[in-house]
């Protein structure tokens, strides 16, 4: 069974700053899996023209040091009853080379999510939520359309029925305290007030238990 570990460190603020930054890494435990090519992309002639060779699969991306990319790290509990302004700018998702990019994004409830088709061929955008309302629309090359997800839901899978290998994930929460890990498995959640929180981690292939973290000025946190 594939396993991974979540490592955290609390970065303390300056004295005048009443909020904190929680950062760390999501680390794979065990033999590092080899990257696999997404050969299905090359089976479609129009899509194959976009790539000199088959692009890598993105469902499990682990760097040589064990850092796990595309993990969504977020505060799962501890912020109840608090309200935070929703960003006016939308979260951007592109369809390019018959793949969705980025593979994982975080968005706020009620925030716009902009879907762009940078390819010449037709795609369609089809989220499959369990809490929010499902929608499905065709999108010709060059088109942009914005939608919103009014309820928190982690994750929402988005597919393309024209090209069935295409998928990305939108993780919707009702606060700004979340991050997606980078290529080295690193994340950073800024502006978190002092308190006790439950931290959740979602990944497409790996499972993580929720973890309780205590955020305060005189303590570091490691998992």
Coordinates of C-alpha atoms in Angstrom, one line a residue:
X1 CA 0.0 0.0 0.0
X2 CA 1.3 3.5 -0.8
X3 CA 1.6 5.7 2.2
X4 CA 2.8 9.2 2.7
X5 CA 3.6 11.4 5.7
X6 CA 2.7 15.0 6.3
X7 CA 5.4 17.1 7.8
X8 CA 4.5 20.5 9.3
X9 CA 6.4 23.4 10.8
X10 CA 5.0 26.6 12.3
X11 CA 6.8 29.7 11.1
X12 CA 6.5 32.3 13.8
X13 CA 5.4 35.9 13.0
X14 CA 7.0 39.2 13.8
X15 CA 5.8 40.6 17.1
X16 CA 3.5 43.1 15.5
X17 CA 1.7 40.6 13.4
X18 CA -1.3 38.8 15.0
X19 CA -1.4 36.0 12.5
X20 CA 0.8 33.1 11.6
X21 CA 2.1 31.0 8.7
X22 CA 1.8 27.2 8.8
X23 CA 4.2 25.5 6.3
X24 CA 5.6 22.1 5.7
X25 CA 5.8 19.3 3.3
X26 CA 3.8 16.3 2.2
X27 CA 6.2 13.4 2.0
X28 CA 5.9 10.0 0.4
X29 CA 6.9 7.0 2.5
X30 CA 8.4 4.0 0.8
X31 CA 9.9 3.4 -2.7
X32 CA 9.5 6.5 -4.9
X33 CA 7.1 5.7 -7.7
X34 CA 8.3 6.2 -11.2
X35 CA 6.6 8.8 -13.4
X36 CA 4.2 7.4 -15.9
X37 CA 3.4 8.8 -19.4
X38 CA -0.2 9.6 -20.3
X39 CA -0.2 7.6 -23.5
X40 CA -3.9 8.1 -24.1
X41 CA -3.3 11.7 -25.1
X42 CA -1.3 10.5 -28.1
X43 CA -4.1 8.3 -29.3
X44 CA -6.1 11.4 -30.5
X45 CA -4.3 12.8 -33.6
X46 CA -5.3 16.4 -32.8
X47 CA -4.1 16.1 -29.2
X48 CA -0.9 14.3 -30.3
X49 CA 0.1 17.3 -32.4
X50 CA 0.3 19.3 -29.2
X51 CA 3.0 17.2 -27.7
X52 CA 6.4 16.0 -28.9
X53 CA 5.9 12.9 -26.7
X54 CA 3.3 11.6 -24.2
X55 CA 3.0 14.0 -21.3
X56 CA 3.4 12.7 -17.8
X57 CA 0.4 11.5 -15.7
X58 CA -0.4 13.9 -12.8
X59 CA -2.4 11.7 -10.5
X60 CA 0.8 10.8 -8.5
X61 CA 3.8 13.1 -8.9
X62 CA 6.6 12.5 -6.4
X63 CA 10.0 14.1 -6.7
X64 CA 13.3 12.2 -6.0
X65 CA 13.3 13.4 -2.4
X66 CA 9.8 12.1 -1.8
X67 CA 7.9 15.4 -2.0
X68 CA 4.3 14.9 -3.2
X69 CA 2.9 17.3 -5.7
X70 CA -0.8 18.2 -6.0
X71 CA -1.9 17.6 -2.4
X72 CA -4.5 20.0 -1.1
X73 CA -3.8 21.1 2.5
X74 CA -6.5 23.0 4.3
X75 CA -8.0 23.9 7.7
X76 CA -10.9 21.5 8.1
X77 CA -12.1 22.6 11.5
X78 CA -11.5 25.4 14.0
X79 CA -12.8 28.4 11.9
X80 CA -16.5 27.9 12.6
X81 CA -18.6 31.1 12.8
X82 CA -16.0 33.2 11.1
X83 CA -16.5 35.0 7.8
X84 CA -13.9 36.0 5.3
X85 CA -14.2 38.2 2.2
X86 CA -14.3 36.3 -1.1
X87 CA -11.7 37.3 -3.7
X88 CA -13.0 39.2 -6.7
X89 CA -10.5 37.5 -9.0
X90 CA -11.5 34.1 -10.3
X91 CA -9.4 30.9 -10.0
X92 CA -8.1 30.1 -13.5
X93 CA -8.2 26.6 -15.1
X94 CA -6.9 26.2 -18.7
X95 CA -7.4 23.3 -21.2
X96 CA -4.1 23.1 -23.2
X97 CA -2.7 20.2 -25.1
X98 CA -5.8 18.2 -24.2
X99 CA -5.0 18.4 -20.4
X100 CA -6.4 20.5 -17.6
X101 CA -4.0 22.9 -16.0
X102 CA -3.5 23.2 -13.0
X103 CA -4.3 19.6 -12.0
X104 CA -5.5 20.8 -8.6
X105 CA -6.8 24.2 -7.5
X106 CA -8.3 25.6 -4.4
X107 CA -11.3 28.0 -4.5
X108 CA -13.6 29.8 -2.1
X109 CA -17.3 29.2 -1.9
X110 CA -18.9 31.8 -4.2
X111 CA -15.6 32.6 -6.0
X112 CA -15.5 32.5 -9.7
X113 CA -13.7 29.6 -11.4
X114 CA -12.7 30.6 -15.0
X115 CA -12.4 27.8 -17.5
X116 CA -10.5 28.6 -20.6
X117 CA -9.9 26.5 -23.7
X118 CA -6.5 27.4 -25.2
X119 CA -6.7 24.5 -27.7
X120 CA -8.1 24.6 -31.2
X121 CA -10.3 21.6 -30.7
X122 CA -13.6 21.4 -28.9
X123 CA -13.6 20.4 -25.2
X124 CA -16.3 20.2 -22.6
X125 CA -16.2 21.1 -19.0
X126 CA -18.1 18.7 -16.7
X127 CA -17.7 18.8 -12.9
X128 CA -19.1 15.9 -11.0
X129 CA -19.9 17.2 -7.5
X130 CA -21.7 15.4 -4.7
X131 CA -22.8 18.6 -2.9
X132 CA -22.8 21.4 -5.5
X133 CA -24.9 21.4 -8.7
X134 CA -23.5 19.5 -11.6
X135 CA -23.1 21.3 -15.0
X136 CA -21.7 20.3 -18.4
X137 CA -21.0 22.7 -21.3
X138 CA -19.1 22.4 -24.5
X139 CA -16.3 24.9 -25.1
X140 CA -14.8 25.7 -28.5
X141 CA -11.2 26.8 -28.9
X142 CA -10.4 30.2 -27.4
X143 CA -13.6 30.4 -25.3
X144 CA -13.7 31.3 -21.6
X145 CA -16.5 30.7 -19.2
X146 CA -16.8 31.4 -15.5
X147 CA -18.8 29.4 -13.0
X148 CA -19.2 29.4 -9.2
X149 CA -19.5 26.6 -6.6
X150 CA -21.7 28.0 -3.7
X151 CA -21.0 25.2 -1.2
X152 CA -17.8 23.8 0.3
X153 CA -16.7 20.5 -1.2
X154 CA -13.3 18.8 -1.3
X155 CA -12.7 17.7 -4.0
X156 CA -14.9 18.2 -7.1
X157 CA -13.6 16.3 -10.1
X158 CA -13.8 18.0 -13.5
X159 CA -13.7 15.9 -16.6
X160 CA -14.0 16.3 -20.4
X161 CA -16.4 13.9 -22.0
X162 CA -14.7 14.5 -25.4
X163 CA -11.3 13.4 -24.1
X164 CA -12.0 11.0 -21.2
X165 CA -8.4 11.1 -19.9
X166 CA -8.7 14.8 -19.1
X167 CA -9.4 15.5 -15.4
X168 CA -8.6 18.1 -12.8
X169 CA -9.9 18.8 -9.2
X170 CA -11.4 21.9 -7.7
X171 CA -11.3 22.0 -3.9
X172 CA -13.9 24.4 -2.5
X173 CA -13.7 25.8 1.0
X174 CA -15.3 28.7 2.9
X175 CA -12.1 30.3 4.1
X176 CA -8.7 31.4 2.7
X177 CA -6.6 29.0 4.7
X178 CA -5.5 26.4 2.2
X179 CA -2.6 25.5 -0.2
X180 CA -1.7 23.1 -3.0
X181 CA 1.7 21.5 -2.7
X182 CA 4.4 22.3 -5.2
X183 CA 6.7 20.0 -7.1
X184 CA 8.8 19.4 -3.9
X185 CA 5.7 18.7 -1.8
X186 CA 5.9 22.0 0.0
X187 CA 2.9 24.2 1.1
X188 CA 2.4 27.4 3.0
X189 CA -0.8 28.6 4.6
X190 CA -0.6 32.3 5.6
X191 CA -2.5 34.6 7.9
X192 CA -3.9 32.0 10.3
X193 CA -4.9 33.4 13.7
X194 CA -3.7 31.7 16.9
X195 CA -5.8 28.7 17.9
X196 CA -6.4 25.0 17.6
X197 CA -7.3 23.6 14.2
X198 CA -7.9 20.4 12.4
X199 CA -5.8 20.2 9.3
X200 CA -7.0 18.1 6.4
X201 CA -5.0 16.8 3.4
X202 CA -6.6 15.5 0.2
X203 CA -4.7 13.8 -2.6
X204 CA -6.0 12.0 -5.6
X205 CA -4.2 8.7 -4.8
X206 CA -2.9 9.0 -1.2
X207 CA -4.8 9.0 2.1
X208 CA -4.0 11.1 5.1
X209 CA -5.5 11.2 8.6
X210 CA -6.8 14.5 9.8
X211 CA -4.3 16.2 12.2
X212 CA -4.8 18.7 15.0
X213 CA -2.4 21.5 15.1
X214 CA -2.0 24.2 17.8
X215 CA -1.0 27.5 16.4
X216 CA 0.5 29.9 19.0
X217 CA 3.4 32.3 19.2
X218 CA 5.8 30.3 21.3
X219 CA 5.5 26.8 19.8
X220 CA 6.6 25.0 16.7
X221 CA 4.6 22.1 15.3
X222 CA 5.9 19.1 13.5
X223 CA 4.2 15.9 12.3

